[in-house]
CSV table of C-alpha atoms in Angstrom, one decimal:
chain,number,residue,atom,x,y,z
O,6,UNK,CA,48.3,-71.6,38.4
O,7,UNK,CA,49.2,-72.1,42.0
O,8,UNK,CA,52.4,-70.4,43.0
O,9,UNK,CA,54.9,-72.1,45.2
O,10,UNK,CA,55.7,-70.7,48.6
O,11,UNK,CA,59.2,-69.7,47.5
O,12,UNK,CA,57.8,-67.6,44.7
O,13,UNK,CA,55.3,-65.9,47.0
O,14,UNK,CA,58.0,-65.1,49.5
O,15,UNK,CA,60.2,-63.6,46.7
O,16,UNK,CA,57.2,-61.5,45.5
O,17,UNK,CA,56.3,-60.0,48.9
O,18,UNK,CA,60.0,-59.4,49.9
O,19,UNK,CA,60.9,-57.7,46.6
O,20,UNK,CA,60.2,-54.0,45.6
O,21,UNK,CA,61.0,-51.8,42.6
O,22,UNK,CA,61.9,-48.9,45.0
O,23,UNK,CA,65.2,-48.9,46.7
O,24,UNK,CA,66.0,-47.4,50.0
O,25,UNK,CA,68.5,-44.5,50.3
O,26,UNK,CA,72.1,-45.4,50.9
O,27,UNK,CA,75.3,-43.5,50.7
O,28,UNK,CA,76.7,-46.2,48.4
O,29,UNK,CA,74.4,-45.2,45.6
O,30,UNK,CA,75.7,-43.6,42.4
O,31,UNK,CA,76.1,-39.9,42.0
O,32,UNK,CA,72.8,-38.1,42.7
O,33,UNK,CA,73.0,-36.0,39.5
O,34,UNK,CA,73.5,-39.0,37.4
O,35,UNK,CA,70.5,-40.8,38.9
O,36,UNK,CA,68.3,-37.7,38.3
O,37,UNK,CA,69.3,-37.8,34.7
O,38,UNK,CA,68.3,-41.4,34.4
O,39,UNK,CA,65.0,-40.7,36.0
O,40,UNK,CA,64.3,-37.8,33.7
O,41,UNK,CA,65.2,-40.0,30.7
O,42,UNK,CA,62.7,-42.6,31.9
O,43,UNK,CA,60.0,-39.9,32.3
O,44,UNK,CA,60.6,-38.5,28.8
O,45,UNK,CA,60.4,-42.0,27.4
O,46,UNK,CA,57.2,-42.7,29.2
O,47,UNK,CA,55.6,-39.4,28.1
O,48,UNK,CA,56.8,-39.9,24.5
O,49,UNK,CA,55.2,-43.4,24.6
O,50,UNK,CA,51.9,-41.9,25.7
O,51,UNK,CA,52.0,-39.2,23.0
O,52,UNK,CA,52.7,-41.7,20.3
O,53,UNK,CA,50.0,-44.0,21.7
O,54,UNK,CA,47.4,-41.1,21.6
O,55,UNK,CA,48.5,-40.2,18.1
O,56,UNK,CA,48.2,-43.8,16.9
O,57,UNK,CA,44.7,-44.2,18.6
O,58,UNK,CA,43.1,-40.8,17.9
O,59,UNK,CA,45.3,-39.5,15.1
O,60,UNK,CA,45.0,-36.0,16.7
O,61,UNK,CA,47.6,-33.3,16.0
O,62,UNK,CA,48.6,-30.8,18.8
O,63,UNK,CA,48.2,-27.2,17.6
O,64,UNK,CA,48.5,-23.8,19.2
O,65,UNK,CA,45.7,-21.2,19.5
O,66,UNK,CA,47.0,-19.6,16.2
O,67,UNK,CA,46.6,-23.0,14.4
O,68,UNK,CA,50.4,-23.7,14.1
O,69,UNK,CA,51.5,-27.3,14.9
O,70,UNK,CA,53.3,-27.6,18.2
O,71,UNK,CA,57.0,-28.5,17.5
O,72,UNK,CA,57.1,-27.0,14.0
O,73,UNK,CA,60.0,-24.7,13.0
O,74,UNK,CA,57.8,-21.6,13.2
O,75,UNK,CA,56.5,-22.6,16.6
O,76,UNK,CA,60.1,-23.2,17.9
O,77,UNK,CA,61.2,-19.8,16.5
O,78,UNK,CA,58.3,-18.0,18.2
O,79,UNK,CA,58.8,-19.9,21.5
O,80,UNK,CA,62.6,-19.0,21.4
O,81,UNK,CA,61.8,-15.3,20.7
O,82,UNK,CA,59.2,-15.1,23.5
O,83,UNK,CA,61.6,-16.8,25.9
O,84,UNK,CA,64.3,-14.3,25.0
O,85,UNK,CA,62.0,-11.4,25.5
O,86,UNK,CA,60.9,-12.7,28.8
O,87,UNK,CA,64.5,-13.2,29.9
O,88,UNK,CA,65.4,-9.7,28.8
O,89,UNK,CA,62.5,-8.2,30.7
O,90,UNK,CA,63.7,-10.0,33.9
O,91,UNK,CA,67.2,-8.7,33.5
O,92,UNK,CA,65.9,-5.2,33.0
O,93,UNK,CA,64.0,-5.4,36.2
O,94,UNK,CA,67.3,-5.8,38.1
O,95,UNK,CA,67.0,-9.3,39.4
O,96,UNK,CA,70.3,-10.9,40.4
O,97,UNK,CA,71.8,-13.2,37.9
O,98,UNK,CA,71.9,-16.9,38.8
O,99,UNK,CA,74.6,-19.2,37.7
O,100,UNK,CA,72.9,-22.1,36.0
O,101,UNK,CA,76.1,-24.0,35.2
O,102,UNK,CA,75.8,-27.5,36.7
O,103,UNK,CA,78.4,-28.4,39.3
O,104,UNK,CA,78.9,-31.7,37.5
O,105,UNK,CA,79.4,-32.2,33.8
O,106,UNK,CA,76.2,-33.7,32.3
O,107,UNK,CA,76.4,-36.6,29.9
O,108,UNK,CA,75.1,-36.0,26.5
O,109,UNK,CA,71.5,-37.2,26.1
O,110,UNK,CA,69.9,-38.5,23.0
O,111,UNK,CA,66.6,-36.9,24.0
O,112,UNK,CA,65.7,-33.3,23.6
O,113,UNK,CA,62.5,-31.2,23.7
O,114,UNK,CA,62.3,-31.3,19.9
O,115,UNK,CA,62.6,-35.0,19.9
O,116,UNK,CA,59.5,-35.1,22.2
O,117,UNK,CA,57.4,-33.7,19.3
O,118,UNK,CA,58.7,-36.0,16.6
O,119,UNK,CA,56.2,-38.4,15.1
O,120,UNK,CA,56.9,-41.8,14.0
O,121,UNK,CA,56.3,-42.7,10.4
O,122,UNK,CA,55.0,-46.0,9.0
O,123,UNK,CA,58.5,-47.4,8.7
O,124,UNK,CA,59.2,-46.8,12.4
O,125,UNK,CA,61.7,-44.0,11.9
O,126,UNK,CA,61.2,-40.7,13.7
O,127,UNK,CA,60.2,-37.7,11.5
O,128,UNK,CA,59.9,-34.1,12.4
O,129,UNK,CA,56.8,-32.1,11.8
O,130,UNK,CA,58.4,-30.3,8.9
O,131,UNK,CA,59.2,-33.6,7.3
O,132,UNK,CA,55.9,-35.1,8.1
O,133,UNK,CA,54.1,-32.0,6.6
O,134,UNK,CA,55.0,-33.1,3.1
O,135,UNK,CA,53.7,-36.6,3.7
O,136,UNK,CA,50.4,-36.8,2.0
O,137,UNK,CA,49.4,-40.0,3.8
O,138,UNK,CA,49.5,-38.4,7.2
O,139,UNK,CA,46.2,-36.9,8.4
O,140,UNK,CA,46.4,-33.4,9.8
O,141,UNK,CA,43.7,-31.9,12.1
O,142,UNK,CA,43.9,-28.2,12.7
O,143,UNK,CA,41.2,-25.5,13.3
O,144,UNK,CA,40.0,-23.9,10.1
O,145,UNK,CA,41.2,-20.3,10.2
O,146,UNK,CA,40.1,-19.0,6.9
O,147,UNK,CA,37.6,-20.4,4.4
O,148,UNK,CA,38.5,-20.9,0.8
O,149,UNK,CA,37.3,-18.2,-1.7
O,150,UNK,CA,34.7,-20.6,-3.1
O,151,UNK,CA,33.0,-20.6,0.3
O,152,UNK,CA,32.9,-16.7,0.4
O,153,UNK,CA,30.6,-16.7,-2.7
O,154,UNK,CA,27.7,-15.6,-0.5
O,155,UNK,CA,29.5,-12.4,0.3
O,156,UNK,CA,30.8,-11.5,-3.1
O,157,UNK,CA,28.6,-9.4,-5.3
O,158,UNK,CA,29.7,-10.7,-8.7
O,159,UNK,CA,26.5,-12.4,-9.6
O,160,UNK,CA,24.5,-12.0,-12.7
O,161,UNK,CA,21.0,-10.5,-12.6
O,162,UNK,CA,19.5,-14.0,-12.7
O,163,UNK,CA,21.6,-15.2,-9.9
O,164,UNK,CA,20.9,-12.1,-7.8
O,165,UNK,CA,17.2,-12.4,-8.2
O,166,UNK,CA,17.4,-16.1,-7.4
O,167,UNK,CA,19.3,-15.3,-4.2
O,168,UNK,CA,16.7,-12.6,-3.3
O,169,UNK,CA,13.9,-15.1,-3.8
O,170,UNK,CA,15.6,-17.7,-1.6
O,171,UNK,CA,16.4,-15.2,1.2
O,172,UNK,CA,20.2,-15.4,0.8
O,173,UNK,CA,22.6,-12.4,1.1
O,174,UNK,CA,22.7,-10.2,-2.0
O,175,UNK,CA,23.9,-6.8,-3.1
O,176,UNK,CA,22.5,-4.6,-5.8
O,177,UNK,CA,25.2,-1.9,-5.7
O,178,UNK,CA,27.2,-3.6,-8.6
O,179,UNK,CA,24.4,-2.8,-11.0
O,180,UNK,CA,25.3,0.7,-12.0
O,181,UNK,CA,24.4,1.2,-15.6
O,182,UNK,CA,20.8,1.7,-16.6
O,183,UNK,CA,20.8,-1.4,-18.8
O,184,UNK,CA,21.8,-3.7,-16.0
O,185,UNK,CA,19.3,-2.1,-13.7
O,186,UNK,CA,16.4,-2.6,-16.1
O,187,UNK,CA,17.6,-6.2,-16.8
O,188,UNK,CA,17.5,-6.8,-13.1
O,189,UNK,CA,14.0,-5.4,-12.9
O,190,UNK,CA,12.8,-7.7,-15.8
O,191,UNK,CA,14.3,-10.7,-14.0
O,192,UNK,CA,12.5,-9.7,-10.8
O,193,UNK,CA,9.2,-9.5,-12.7
O,194,UNK,CA,9.8,-12.9,-14.2
O,195,UNK,CA,10.3,-14.4,-10.7
O,196,UNK,CA,6.6,-13.5,-9.9
O,197,UNK,CA,7.8,-12.5,-6.3
O,198,UNK,CA,6.2,-9.3,-5.2
O,199,UNK,CA,8.8,-8.7,-2.4
O,200,UNK,CA,11.7,-9.1,-4.9
O,201,UNK,CA,10.0,-6.7,-7.4
O,202,UNK,CA,9.4,-4.1,-4.7
O,203,UNK,CA,13.0,-4.4,-3.4
O,204,UNK,CA,14.4,-3.8,-6.9
O,205,UNK,CA,12.0,-0.9,-7.5
O,206,UNK,CA,13.2,0.7,-4.2
O,207,UNK,CA,16.8,0.3,-5.4
O,208,UNK,CA,16.0,1.9,-8.8
O,209,UNK,CA,14.1,4.8,-7.1
O,210,UNK,CA,17.1,5.4,-4.9
O,211,UNK,CA,19.9,5.0,-7.4
O,212,UNK,CA,18.5,6.6,-10.5
O,213,UNK,CA,19.4,10.3,-10.9
O,214,UNK,CA,16.0,11.3,-12.3
O,215,UNK,CA,12.6,9.9,-11.4
O,216,UNK,CA,11.4,10.6,-14.9
O,217,UNK,CA,13.7,7.8,-16.2
O,218,UNK,CA,12.0,5.3,-13.9
O,219,UNK,CA,8.5,6.6,-14.8
O,220,UNK,CA,9.3,6.2,-18.5
O,221,UNK,CA,10.6,2.7,-18.1
O,222,UNK,CA,7.7,1.6,-16.0
O,223,UNK,CA,5.2,2.4,-18.8
O,224,UNK,CA,6.1,-0.8,-20.6
O,225,UNK,CA,6.3,-2.8,-17.4
O,226,UNK,CA,2.7,-2.8,-16.1
O,227,UNK,CA,3.3,-5.4,-13.3
O,228,UNK,CA,6.3,-3.4,-11.9
O,229,UNK,CA,4.2,-0.2,-12.3
O,230,UNK,CA,1.4,-1.6,-10.2
O,231,UNK,CA,3.8,-2.7,-7.5
O,232,UNK,CA,5.4,0.7,-7.5
O,233,UNK,CA,2.1,2.5,-7.2
O,234,UNK,CA,1.1,0.2,-4.3
O,235,UNK,CA,4.4,0.9,-2.6
O,236,UNK,CA,4.0,4.6,-2.9
O,237,UNK,CA,0.5,4.5,-1.5
O,238,UNK,CA,1.6,2.4,1.4
O,239,UNK,CA,4.5,4.7,2.2
O,240,UNK,CA,2.3,7.8,1.8
O,241,UNK,CA,4.4,9.5,-0.8
O,242,UNK,CA,1.6,11.5,-2.3
O,243,UNK,CA,3.7,14.0,-4.1
O,244,UNK,CA,5.8,11.4,-6.0
O,245,UNK,CA,2.6,9.5,-6.7
O,246,UNK,CA,1.0,12.6,-8.2
O,247,UNK,CA,4.1,13.1,-10.4
O,248,UNK,CA,3.9,9.5,-11.6
O,249,UNK,CA,0.2,9.8,-12.5
O,250,UNK,CA,0.9,13.0,-14.3
O,251,UNK,CA,3.7,11.5,-16.4
O,252,UNK,CA,1.5,8.6,-17.2
O,253,UNK,CA,-1.4,10.8,-18.2
O,254,UNK,CA,-3.8,9.2,-15.6
O,255,UNK,CA,-5.8,12.3,-14.8
O,256,UNK,CA,-8.6,10.5,-13.0
O,257,UNK,CA,-6.2,8.8,-10.7
O,258,UNK,CA,-4.6,12.2,-10.0
O,259,UNK,CA,-8.1,13.6,-9.2
O,260,UNK,CA,-8.9,10.7,-6.8
O,261,UNK,CA,-5.6,11.1,-5.1
O,262,UNK,CA,-6.3,14.8,-4.5
O,263,UNK,CA,-9.8,14.0,-3.4
O,264,UNK,CA,-8.6,11.5,-0.9
O,265,UNK,CA,-6.6,14.3,0.9
O,266,UNK,CA,-9.9,15.6,2.4
O,267,UNK,CA,-9.6,12.9,5.0
O,268,UNK,CA,-6.6,14.6,6.5
O,269,UNK,CA,-8.6,17.8,7.1
O,270,UNK,CA,-10.1,17.9,10.6
O,271,UNK,CA,-12.0,21.2,10.4
O,272,UNK,CA,-15.4,20.7,8.8
O,273,UNK,CA,-15.6,24.1,7.2
O,274,UNK,CA,-12.1,23.8,5.7
O,275,UNK,CA,-13.0,20.3,4.5
O,276,UNK,CA,-16.2,21.7,2.9
O,277,UNK,CA,-14.1,24.3,1.0
O,278,UNK,CA,-11.6,21.6,-0.1
O,279,UNK,CA,-14.4,19.4,-1.5
O,280,UNK,CA,-15.8,22.4,-3.3
O,281,UNK,CA,-12.5,22.8,-5.1
O,282,UNK,CA,-12.4,19.0,-5.9
O,283,UNK,CA,-15.6,19.3,-7.9
O,284,UNK,CA,-13.6,20.9,-10.7
O,285,UNK,CA,-11.1,18.1,-10.9
O,286,UNK,CA,-11.1,15.9,-14.0
O,287,UNK,CA,-13.4,13.1,-12.7
O,288,UNK,CA,-15.7,11.0,-14.9
O,289,UNK,CA,-19.3,12.0,-15.0
O,290,UNK,CA,-20.5,9.5,-12.4
O,291,UNK,CA,-17.6,10.2,-10.1
O,292,UNK,CA,-18.1,13.9,-10.4
O,293,UNK,CA,-21.7,13.5,-9.3
O,294,UNK,CA,-20.6,11.6,-6.2
O,295,UNK,CA,-18.1,14.3,-5.3
O,296,UNK,CA,-20.9,16.9,-5.7
O,297,UNK,CA,-23.2,14.9,-3.4
O,298,UNK,CA,-20.4,14.6,-0.9
O,299,UNK,CA,-20.0,18.4,-0.8
O,300,UNK,CA,-23.8,19.0,-0.7
O,301,UNK,CA,-24.2,16.4,2.1
O,302,UNK,CA,-21.4,18.0,4.3
O,303,UNK,CA,-22.9,21.4,3.7
O,304,UNK,CA,-26.3,20.3,4.8
O,305,UNK,CA,-24.9,18.4,7.8
O,306,UNK,CA,-23.1,21.5,9.0
O,307,UNK,CA,-26.4,23.5,8.8
O,308,UNK,CA,-28.4,20.7,10.7
O,309,UNK,CA,-25.7,20.3,13.3
O,310,UNK,CA,-25.5,24.0,14.1
O,311,UNK,CA,-29.3,24.3,14.3
O,312,UNK,CA,-29.9,21.2,16.4
O,313,UNK,CA,-27.1,22.0,18.8
O,314,UNK,CA,-28.7,25.3,19.4
O,315,UNK,CA,-32.2,23.9,19.8
O,316,UNK,CA,-30.9,21.2,22.2
O,317,UNK,CA,-29.1,23.7,24.4
O,318,UNK,CA,-32.1,26.0,24.4
O,319,UNK,CA,-34.5,23.2,25.2
O,320,UNK,CA,-37.0,24.3,22.5
O,321,UNK,CA,-37.7,20.8,21.2
O,322,UNK,CA,-38.9,18.1,23.6
O,323,UNK,CA,-37.6,15.3,21.5
O,324,UNK,CA,-34.0,16.3,22.4
O,325,UNK,CA,-34.9,16.0,26.0
O,326,UNK,CA,-36.6,12.6,25.6
O,327,UNK,CA,-33.9,11.2,23.2
O,328,UNK,CA,-30.7,13.2,23.8
O,329,UNK,CA,-28.3,13.1,20.9
O,330,UNK,CA,-25.4,10.7,21.4
O,331,UNK,CA,-23.1,11.9,18.6
O,332,UNK,CA,-22.6,14.6,16.0
O,333,UNK,CA,-24.0,14.1,12.5
O,334,UNK,CA,-21.0,15.7,10.8
O,335,UNK,CA,-19.1,13.5,8.3
O,336,UNK,CA,-21.7,10.7,8.6
O,337,UNK,CA,-22.9,8.6,5.6
O,338,UNK,CA,-26.1,9.6,3.7
O,339,UNK,CA,-28.2,6.8,5.2
O,340,UNK,CA,-27.1,7.7,8.8
O,341,UNK,CA,-28.1,11.3,8.0
O,342,UNK,CA,-31.5,10.1,6.7
O,343,UNK,CA,-32.0,8.0,9.8
O,344,UNK,CA,-31.2,11.0,12.0
O,345,UNK,CA,-33.6,13.2,10.0
O,346,UNK,CA,-36.4,10.6,10.3
O,347,UNK,CA,-35.7,10.3,14.1
O,348,UNK,CA,-35.6,14.0,15.0
O,349,UNK,CA,-37.2,15.8,12.1
O,350,UNK,CA,-39.9,13.5,10.8
O,351,UNK,CA,-42.9,15.3,9.4
O,352,UNK,CA,-41.1,18.6,8.7
O,353,UNK,CA,-41.9,20.4,5.5
O,354,UNK,CA,-40.0,19.4,2.4
O,355,UNK,CA,-38.5,22.8,2.0
O,356,UNK,CA,-36.3,22.5,5.1
O,357,UNK,CA,-32.8,21.1,4.9
O,358,UNK,CA,-33.5,18.6,7.7
O,359,UNK,CA,-36.7,17.2,6.2
O,360,UNK,CA,-36.5,13.5,5.4
O,361,UNK,CA,-38.4,14.1,2.2
O,362,UNK,CA,-36.0,16.8,1.1
O,363,UNK,CA,-33.0,14.5,1.8
O,364,UNK,CA,-34.6,11.7,-0.1
O,365,UNK,CA,-35.3,13.9,-3.1
O,366,UNK,CA,-31.9,15.8,-3.1
O,367,UNK,CA,-29.8,12.6,-2.9
O,368,UNK,CA,-32.1,10.4,-5.0
O,369,UNK,CA,-32.6,7.8,-2.4
O,370,UNK,CA,-34.6,4.8,-3.6
O,371,UNK,CA,-38.1,4.0,-2.2
O,372,UNK,CA,-37.0,0.8,-0.6
O,373,UNK,CA,-34.0,2.3,1.1
O,374,UNK,CA,-36.1,5.2,2.4
O,375,UNK,CA,-38.8,2.9,3.8
O,376,UNK,CA,-36.3,0.7,5.6
O,377,UNK,CA,-34.6,3.7,7.2
O,378,UNK,CA,-37.7,5.5,8.1
O,379,UNK,CA,-39.3,2.3,9.5
O,380,UNK,CA,-36.3,1.7,11.8
O,381,UNK,CA,-36.3,5.3,13.0
O,382,UNK,CA,-40.1,5.5,13.7
O,383,UNK,CA,-40.2,2.0,15.3
O,384,UNK,CA,-37.4,3.0,17.6
O,385,UNK,CA,-39.6,5.8,18.9
O,386,UNK,CA,-42.7,3.5,19.1
O,387,UNK,CA,-44.5,5.8,16.7
O,388,UNK,CA,-46.8,3.0,15.3
O,389,UNK,CA,-49.1,5.5,13.6
O,390,UNK,CA,-46.1,6.8,11.5
O,391,UNK,CA,-45.2,3.2,10.7
O,392,UNK,CA,-48.8,2.6,9.5
O,393,UNK,CA,-48.7,5.7,7.3
O,394,UNK,CA,-45.5,4.6,5.7
O,395,UNK,CA,-47.2,1.6,4.1
O,396,UNK,CA,-50.8,3.0,3.5
O,397,UNK,CA,-51.6,4.1,0.1
O,398,UNK,CA,-54.7,5.4,-1.7
O,399,UNK,CA,-55.9,4.5,-5.1
O,400,UNK,CA,-57.7,6.8,-7.5
O,401,UNK,CA,-61.0,5.8,-6.1
O,402,UNK,CA,-60.0,6.8,-2.6
O,403,UNK,CA,-59.6,3.3,-1.2
O,404,UNK,CA,-56.7,2.7,1.2
O,405,UNK,CA,-54.4,-0.3,0.9
O,406,UNK,CA,-51.2,-1.4,2.5
O,407,UNK,CA,-48.2,-1.9,0.3
O,408,UNK,CA,-44.6,-2.8,1.2
O,409,UNK,CA,-42.0,-2.8,-1.6
O,410,UNK,CA,-39.6,-4.3,0.9
O,411,UNK,CA,-42.0,-7.2,1.8
O,412,UNK,CA,-44.2,-7.5,4.9
O,413,UNK,CA,-42.0,-10.2,6.3
O,414,UNK,CA,-39.2,-7.7,6.6
O,415,UNK,CA,-41.5,-5.2,8.1
O,416,UNK,CA,-42.6,-7.7,10.7
O,417,UNK,CA,-39.0,-8.6,11.5
O,418,UNK,CA,-38.0,-4.9,12.1
O,419,UNK,CA,-41.1,-4.3,14.2
O,420,UNK,CA,-40.4,-7.4,16.4
O,421,UNK,CA,-36.8,-6.2,16.9
O,422,UNK,CA,-38.2,-2.9,18.2
O,423,UNK,CA,-40.6,-4.7,20.6
O,424,UNK,CA,-43.8,-3.8,18.8
O,425,UNK,CA,-47.1,-4.8,20.5
O,426,UNK,CA,-48.6,-8.1,19.4
O,427,UNK,CA,-51.6,-6.4,17.8
O,428,UNK,CA,-49.3,-4.3,15.6
O,429,UNK,CA,-47.1,-7.2,14.8
O,430,UNK,CA,-50.0,-9.5,13.9
O,431,UNK,CA,-51.4,-6.9,11.5
O,432,UNK,CA,-48.3,-7.1,9.3
O,433,UNK,CA,-47.7,-10.8,9.7
O,434,UNK,CA,-51.2,-11.3,8.4
O,435,UNK,CA,-50.3,-9.3,5.2
O,436,UNK,CA,-47.6,-11.8,4.2
O,437,UNK,CA,-48.8,-13.6,1.0
O,438,UNK,CA,-47.0,-16.9,1.2
O,439,UNK,CA,-49.0,-19.2,3.7
O,440,UNK,CA,-46.0,-21.2,4.8
O,441,UNK,CA,-43.9,-18.1,5.4
O,442,UNK,CA,-46.9,-16.6,7.2
O,443,UNK,CA,-47.3,-19.6,9.5
O,444,UNK,CA,-43.5,-19.7,10.2
O,445,UNK,CA,-43.5,-16.0,11.2
O,446,UNK,CA,-46.7,-16.4,13.2
O,447,UNK,CA,-45.3,-19.3,15.1
O,448,UNK,CA,-42.0,-17.5,15.6
O,449,UNK,CA,-43.6,-14.4,17.0
O,450,UNK,CA,-46.5,-16.3,18.7
O,451,UNK,CA,-49.3,-14.6,16.8
O,452,UNK,CA,-52.0,-17.1,17.7
O,453,UNK,CA,-54.8,-15.4,15.8
O,454,UNK,CA,-52.8,-15.5,12.6
O,455,UNK,CA,-52.1,-19.2,13.0
O,456,UNK,CA,-55.7,-20.1,13.7
O,457,UNK,CA,-57.0,-18.0,10.7
O,458,UNK,CA,-54.4,-19.5,8.4
O,459,UNK,CA,-55.3,-23.1,9.3
O,460,UNK,CA,-58.9,-22.1,8.8
O,461,UNK,CA,-58.1,-20.7,5.4
O,462,UNK,CA,-56.2,-23.9,4.5
O,463,UNK,CA,-59.1,-26.0,5.8
O,464,UNK,CA,-56.7,-28.1,7.8
O,465,UNK,CA,-58.8,-29.5,10.7
O,466,UNK,CA,-56.0,-31.8,12.0
O,467,UNK,CA,-53.5,-29.0,12.4
O,468,UNK,CA,-56.0,-26.8,14.0
O,469,UNK,CA,-56.8,-29.5,16.5
O,470,UNK,CA,-53.2,-30.1,17.2
O,471,UNK,CA,-52.6,-26.4,17.8
O,472,UNK,CA,-55.6,-26.3,20.2
O,473,UNK,CA,-53.5,-28.5,22.5
O,474,UNK,CA,-50.7,-25.9,22.5
O,475,UNK,CA,-52.8,-22.9,23.7
O,476,UNK,CA,-53.8,-22.2,27.2
O,477,UNK,CA,-57.0,-23.7,28.5
O,478,UNK,CA,-59.8,-21.2,28.8
O,479,UNK,CA,-58.0,-18.7,26.7
O,480,UNK,CA,-59.6,-16.7,23.9
O,481,UNK,CA,-57.6,-18.6,21.4
O,482,UNK,CA,-59.0,-22.0,22.6
O,483,UNK,CA,-62.5,-20.6,22.4
O,484,UNK,CA,-61.9,-19.3,18.9
O,485,UNK,CA,-60.6,-22.7,17.8
O,486,UNK,CA,-63.7,-24.4,19.2
O,487,UNK,CA,-66.0,-22.1,17.4
O,488,UNK,CA,-64.2,-22.7,14.1
O,489,UNK,CA,-64.3,-26.5,14.6
O,490,UNK,CA,-68.0,-26.5,15.4
O,491,UNK,CA,-68.8,-24.4,12.3
O,492,UNK,CA,-70.6,-26.8,9.9
O,493,UNK,CA,-70.2,-24.4,7.0
O,494,UNK,CA,-66.4,-25.0,6.8
O,495,UNK,CA,-65.5,-27.7,4.4
O,496,UNK,CA,-62.4,-29.4,5.9
O,497,UNK,CA,-60.0,-31.3,3.7
O,498,UNK,CA,-59.1,-33.8,6.4
């Protein structure tokens, strides 16, 4: 719409602000009118925000601003502040206005009134009872139902369920033995090892006598196994011994006492302790193992003392050529046998360090002895000793090589110890299975064995193919040519 020139002039020449003149009304009265307008505008903003956001103004303590309790606290705090100012000796100021003020319909309390649905003003105290009005205030205290996680009034089933789910729980309310055992049974029914162990720890700590717990665990084997495992992990040997004793498990007591030898560092004291362990109530097989352990340690101490002296004196050249890298004390029986085969091979059977004596004393099998002795002698490149290990004589005096462990294993050990090709071929040739023999010969490049095997198999084609793989002019090529030119061989292809 196009404005007329008259309207435009009136718009630009008019203003809502008036210039100061001495003809205006009283200054105090004009201030009152301006303050009234300001309060009205603020009140409109507050009501508009409450209508739009429906948000209640509260103090830090959660009390609605403008309520009766808030007004009382504000008045009291103002009075205390005024009293403190007076006490400090400030001069009193006359606050009486010079002109009488007209009564105003607006006050600070009316500023905090809310408007109801009917348009009438209501105070907070009135509006508090109105169920239709939404109130928003910070939650200062949770209802008792929400504090259930921190109240220990649950049943054993609920307690175990909370423990299983990782929620807060308390076991202190279970004070009588009946409740504690019921709690343990529910923990076992949950099939949760952590829950069972936690309950067992509680019972161990809360029961006055440990015998009561031991007696009740007899009929609860799952809980008993968890308790034994817990005591072993925690190293409570004394309590574990008492538990085994009350259960009548003498062998477990013996093993537990036998295990304590690991904590003894001095070898002589450990030997004496093992000697005492022989009399413990072991089974027949276990008692023999304990006896062997004692005998082995006794022999190791003798060998160690003697070899250390010989090494220091330089009386045995083998210690110079192959210095000892570690002590033999507390080593397994097979390690001791290997040590004996390495440093004391060929000694008379009557000596403690003799391999034959160790084999006989500890009843080592023939296969185990051959494997250990073969490794030790091959390490020293003593090929004659290796040969003697597998050479046997029959009743007619004929010699024959025999390997209970299999010649393929012998060849493998020899190859790992860098045996010469002549020694290696000798044992590869003794393998019975042709395919295995060919595989080993090709793996270890035993050309003579491969050529002889193809000849025995009468496989002319494979022999001709292998001829292309050997070096020209080598003895192997010449050998293949001689075999191929032999008319007495009946080839199958």
